[in-house]
PDB file of C-alpha atoms in Angstrom:
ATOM      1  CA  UNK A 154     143.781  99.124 187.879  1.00  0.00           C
ATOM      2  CA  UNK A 155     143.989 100.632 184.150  1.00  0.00           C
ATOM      3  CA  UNK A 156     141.661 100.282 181.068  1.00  0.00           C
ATOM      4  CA  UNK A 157     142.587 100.203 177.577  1.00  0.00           C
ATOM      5  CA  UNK A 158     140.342 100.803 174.822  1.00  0.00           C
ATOM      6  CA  UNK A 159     141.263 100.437 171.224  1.00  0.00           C
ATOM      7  CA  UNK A 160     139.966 101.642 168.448  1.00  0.00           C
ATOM      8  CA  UNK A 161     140.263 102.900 164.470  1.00  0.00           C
ATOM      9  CA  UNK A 162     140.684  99.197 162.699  1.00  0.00           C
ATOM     10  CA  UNK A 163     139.252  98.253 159.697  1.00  0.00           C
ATOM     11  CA  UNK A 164     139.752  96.852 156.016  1.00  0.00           C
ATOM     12  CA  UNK A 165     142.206  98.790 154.001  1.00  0.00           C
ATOM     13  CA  UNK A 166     143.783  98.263 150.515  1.00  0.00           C
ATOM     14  CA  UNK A 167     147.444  97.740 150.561  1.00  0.00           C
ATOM     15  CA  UNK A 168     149.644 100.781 150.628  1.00  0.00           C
ATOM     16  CA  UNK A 169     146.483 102.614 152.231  1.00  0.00           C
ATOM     17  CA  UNK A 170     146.609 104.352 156.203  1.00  0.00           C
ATOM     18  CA  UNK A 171     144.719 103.917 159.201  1.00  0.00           C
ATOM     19  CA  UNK A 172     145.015 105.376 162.861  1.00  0.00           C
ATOM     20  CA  UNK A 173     144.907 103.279 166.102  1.00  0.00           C
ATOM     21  CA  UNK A 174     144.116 105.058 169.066  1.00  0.00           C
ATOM     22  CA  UNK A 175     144.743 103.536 172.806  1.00  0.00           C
ATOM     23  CA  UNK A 176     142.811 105.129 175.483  1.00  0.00           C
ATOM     24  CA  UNK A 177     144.128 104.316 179.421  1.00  0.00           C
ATOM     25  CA  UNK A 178     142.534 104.849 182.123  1.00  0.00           C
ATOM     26  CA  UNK A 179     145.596 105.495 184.212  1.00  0.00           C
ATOM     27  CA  UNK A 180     144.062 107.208 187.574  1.00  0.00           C
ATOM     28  CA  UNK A 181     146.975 105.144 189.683  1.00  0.00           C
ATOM     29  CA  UNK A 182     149.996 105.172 187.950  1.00  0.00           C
ATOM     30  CA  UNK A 183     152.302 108.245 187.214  1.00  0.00           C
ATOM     31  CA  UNK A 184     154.936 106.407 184.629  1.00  0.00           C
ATOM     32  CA  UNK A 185     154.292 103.904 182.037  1.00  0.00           C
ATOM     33  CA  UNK A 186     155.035 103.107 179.236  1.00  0.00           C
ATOM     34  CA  UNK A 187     152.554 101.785 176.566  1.00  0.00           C
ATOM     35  CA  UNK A 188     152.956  99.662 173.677  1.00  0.00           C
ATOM     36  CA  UNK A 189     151.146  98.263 170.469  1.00  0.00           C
ATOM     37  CA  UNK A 190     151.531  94.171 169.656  1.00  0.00           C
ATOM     38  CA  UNK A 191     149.966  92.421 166.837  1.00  0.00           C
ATOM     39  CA  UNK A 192     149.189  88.971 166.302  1.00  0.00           C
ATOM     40  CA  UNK A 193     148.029  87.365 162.489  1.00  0.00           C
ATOM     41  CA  UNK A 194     145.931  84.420 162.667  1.00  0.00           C
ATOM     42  CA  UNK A 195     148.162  81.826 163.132  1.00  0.00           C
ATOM     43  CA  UNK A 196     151.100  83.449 164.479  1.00  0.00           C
ATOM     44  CA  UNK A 197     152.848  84.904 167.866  1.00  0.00           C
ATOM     45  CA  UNK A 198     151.715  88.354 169.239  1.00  0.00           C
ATOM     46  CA  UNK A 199     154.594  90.680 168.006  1.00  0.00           C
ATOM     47  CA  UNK A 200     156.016  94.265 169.364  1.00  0.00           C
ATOM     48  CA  UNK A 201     155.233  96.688 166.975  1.00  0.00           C
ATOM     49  CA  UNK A 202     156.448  99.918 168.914  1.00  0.00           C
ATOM     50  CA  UNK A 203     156.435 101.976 172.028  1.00  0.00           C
ATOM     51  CA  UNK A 204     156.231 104.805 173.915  1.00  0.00           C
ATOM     52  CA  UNK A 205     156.996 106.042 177.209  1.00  0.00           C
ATOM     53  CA  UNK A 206     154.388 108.265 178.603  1.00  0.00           C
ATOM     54  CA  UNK A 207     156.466 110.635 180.428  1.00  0.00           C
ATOM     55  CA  UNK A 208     159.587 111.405 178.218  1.00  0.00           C
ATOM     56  CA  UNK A 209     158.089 110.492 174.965  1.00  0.00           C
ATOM     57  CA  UNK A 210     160.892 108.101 173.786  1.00  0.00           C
ATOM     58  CA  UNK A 211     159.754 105.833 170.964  1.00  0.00           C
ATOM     59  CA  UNK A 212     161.047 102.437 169.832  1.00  0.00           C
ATOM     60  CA  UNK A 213     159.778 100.762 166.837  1.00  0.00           C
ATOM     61  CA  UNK A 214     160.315  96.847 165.576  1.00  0.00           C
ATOM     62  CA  UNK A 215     162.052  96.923 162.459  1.00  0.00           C
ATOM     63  CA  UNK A 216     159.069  95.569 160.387  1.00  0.00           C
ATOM     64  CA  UNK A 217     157.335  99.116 160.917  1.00  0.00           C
ATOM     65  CA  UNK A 218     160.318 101.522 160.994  1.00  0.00           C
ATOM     66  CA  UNK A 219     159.762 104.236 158.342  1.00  0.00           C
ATOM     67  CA  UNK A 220     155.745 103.457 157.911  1.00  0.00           C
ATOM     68  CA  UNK A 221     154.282 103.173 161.118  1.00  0.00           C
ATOM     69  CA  UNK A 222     155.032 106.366 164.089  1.00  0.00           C
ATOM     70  CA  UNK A 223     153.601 106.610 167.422  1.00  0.00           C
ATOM     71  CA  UNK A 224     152.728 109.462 169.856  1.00  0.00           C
ATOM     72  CA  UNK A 225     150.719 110.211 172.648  1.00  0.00           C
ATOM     73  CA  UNK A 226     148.207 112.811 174.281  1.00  0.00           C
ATOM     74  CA  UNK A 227     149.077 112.890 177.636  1.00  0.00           C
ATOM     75  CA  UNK A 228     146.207 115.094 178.777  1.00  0.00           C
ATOM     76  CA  UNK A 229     143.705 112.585 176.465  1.00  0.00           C
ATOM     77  CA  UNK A 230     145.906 109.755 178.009  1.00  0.00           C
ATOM     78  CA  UNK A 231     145.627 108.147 175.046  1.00  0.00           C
ATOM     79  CA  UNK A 232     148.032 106.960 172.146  1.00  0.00           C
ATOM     80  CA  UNK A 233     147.759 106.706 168.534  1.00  0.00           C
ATOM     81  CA  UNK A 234     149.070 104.355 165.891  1.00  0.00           C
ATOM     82  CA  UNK A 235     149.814 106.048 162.661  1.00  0.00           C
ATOM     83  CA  UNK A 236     150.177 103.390 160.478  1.00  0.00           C
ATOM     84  CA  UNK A 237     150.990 104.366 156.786  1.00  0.00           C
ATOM     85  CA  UNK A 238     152.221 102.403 153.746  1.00  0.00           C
ATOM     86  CA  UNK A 239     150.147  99.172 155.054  1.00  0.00           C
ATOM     87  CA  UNK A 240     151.117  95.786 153.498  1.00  0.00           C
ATOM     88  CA  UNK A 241     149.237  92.370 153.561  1.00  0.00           C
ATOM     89  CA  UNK A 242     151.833  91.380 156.766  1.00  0.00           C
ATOM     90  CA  UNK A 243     150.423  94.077 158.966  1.00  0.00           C
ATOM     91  CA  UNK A 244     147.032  92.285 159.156  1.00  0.00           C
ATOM     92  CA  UNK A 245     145.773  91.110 162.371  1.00  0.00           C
ATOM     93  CA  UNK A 246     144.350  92.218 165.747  1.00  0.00           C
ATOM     94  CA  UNK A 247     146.309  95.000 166.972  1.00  0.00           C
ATOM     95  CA  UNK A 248     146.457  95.262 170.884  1.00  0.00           C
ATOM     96  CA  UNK A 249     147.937  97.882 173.210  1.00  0.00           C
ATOM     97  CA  UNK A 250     149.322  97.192 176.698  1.00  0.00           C
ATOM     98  CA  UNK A 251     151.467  98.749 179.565  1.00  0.00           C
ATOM     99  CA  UNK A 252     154.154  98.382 181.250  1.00  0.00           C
ATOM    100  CA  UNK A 253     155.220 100.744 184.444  1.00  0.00           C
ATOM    101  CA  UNK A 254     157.997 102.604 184.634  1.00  0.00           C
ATOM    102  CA  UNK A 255     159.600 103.792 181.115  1.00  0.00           C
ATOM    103  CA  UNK A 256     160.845 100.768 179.779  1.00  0.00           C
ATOM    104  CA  UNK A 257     160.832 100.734 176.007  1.00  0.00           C
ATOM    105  CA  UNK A 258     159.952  97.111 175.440  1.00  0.00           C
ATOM    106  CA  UNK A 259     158.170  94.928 172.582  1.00  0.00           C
ATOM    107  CA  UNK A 260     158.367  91.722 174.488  1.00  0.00           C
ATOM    108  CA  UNK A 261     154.595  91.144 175.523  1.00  0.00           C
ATOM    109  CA  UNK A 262     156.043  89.578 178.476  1.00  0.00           C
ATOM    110  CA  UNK A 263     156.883  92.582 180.244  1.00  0.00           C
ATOM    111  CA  UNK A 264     153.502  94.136 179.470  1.00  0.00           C
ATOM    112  CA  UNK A 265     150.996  93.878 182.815  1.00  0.00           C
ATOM    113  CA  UNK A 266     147.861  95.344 181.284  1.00  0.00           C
ATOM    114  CA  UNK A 267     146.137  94.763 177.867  1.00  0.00           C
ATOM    115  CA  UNK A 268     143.172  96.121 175.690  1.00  0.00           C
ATOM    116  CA  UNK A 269     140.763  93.757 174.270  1.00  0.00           C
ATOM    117  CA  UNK A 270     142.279  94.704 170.580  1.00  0.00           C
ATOM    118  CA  UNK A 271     140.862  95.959 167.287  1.00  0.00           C
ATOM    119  CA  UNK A 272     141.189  94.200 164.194  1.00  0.00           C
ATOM    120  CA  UNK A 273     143.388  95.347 161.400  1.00  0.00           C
ATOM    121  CA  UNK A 274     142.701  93.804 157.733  1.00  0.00           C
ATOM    122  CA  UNK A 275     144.948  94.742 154.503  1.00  0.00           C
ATOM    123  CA  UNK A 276     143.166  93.367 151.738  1.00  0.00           C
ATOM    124  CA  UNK A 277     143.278  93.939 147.849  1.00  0.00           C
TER     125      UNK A 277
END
């Protein structure tokens, strides 16, 4: 069984920062992959990027590329979300999930475990 616990959203101005952090509880598995999805009131959850957690490989959707980057603490086991540059768009409840094995996906469909999400608001 794993955990995930987000944390770090809030209300920021546009072109303002936060950090998302992901913390797994992992005891059974020894190669995942996790990944951060959005979804905006109204709309369908979206990858936003991924990382495996034993080779470090990133991908990124191309919405984020350039603002938002990724990385992990293995011995933490968790994974953080810098996002940078924020824009109205990137509002909505952020969520991370895994998927075994190191498959660098953003299709939530592959994901088998999920957080409970944190909300994310960019706001004038």
């Amino acid at each position: 069984q794993v955990q995930l616990v987000e944390s770090g959203g809030g209300l920021v101005q546009p072109g303002g920062s936060l950090r998302l952090s992901c913390a797994a509880s992992t005891v059974n598995l020894n190669w995942y992959t996790i990944g951060w999805f959005r979804q905006a009131p109204g709309k369908q959850r979206e990858g936003v990027s991924c990382i495996s957690e034993q080779t470090g490989s990133t991908r990124y959707a191309d919405s984020v590329k350039g603002r938002f980057t990724i990385s992990r603490d293995n011995i933490q086991k968790t994974v953080y979300l810098q996002m940078n540059s924020l824009k109205l768009e990137d509002t909505g409840v952020y969520y991370c999930a895994v998927i075994l094995g190191e498959r660098l996906a953003l299709s939530d469909g592959e994901y088998r475990y999920w957080g409970q999400g944190t909300q994310v608001t960019v706001s004038p």
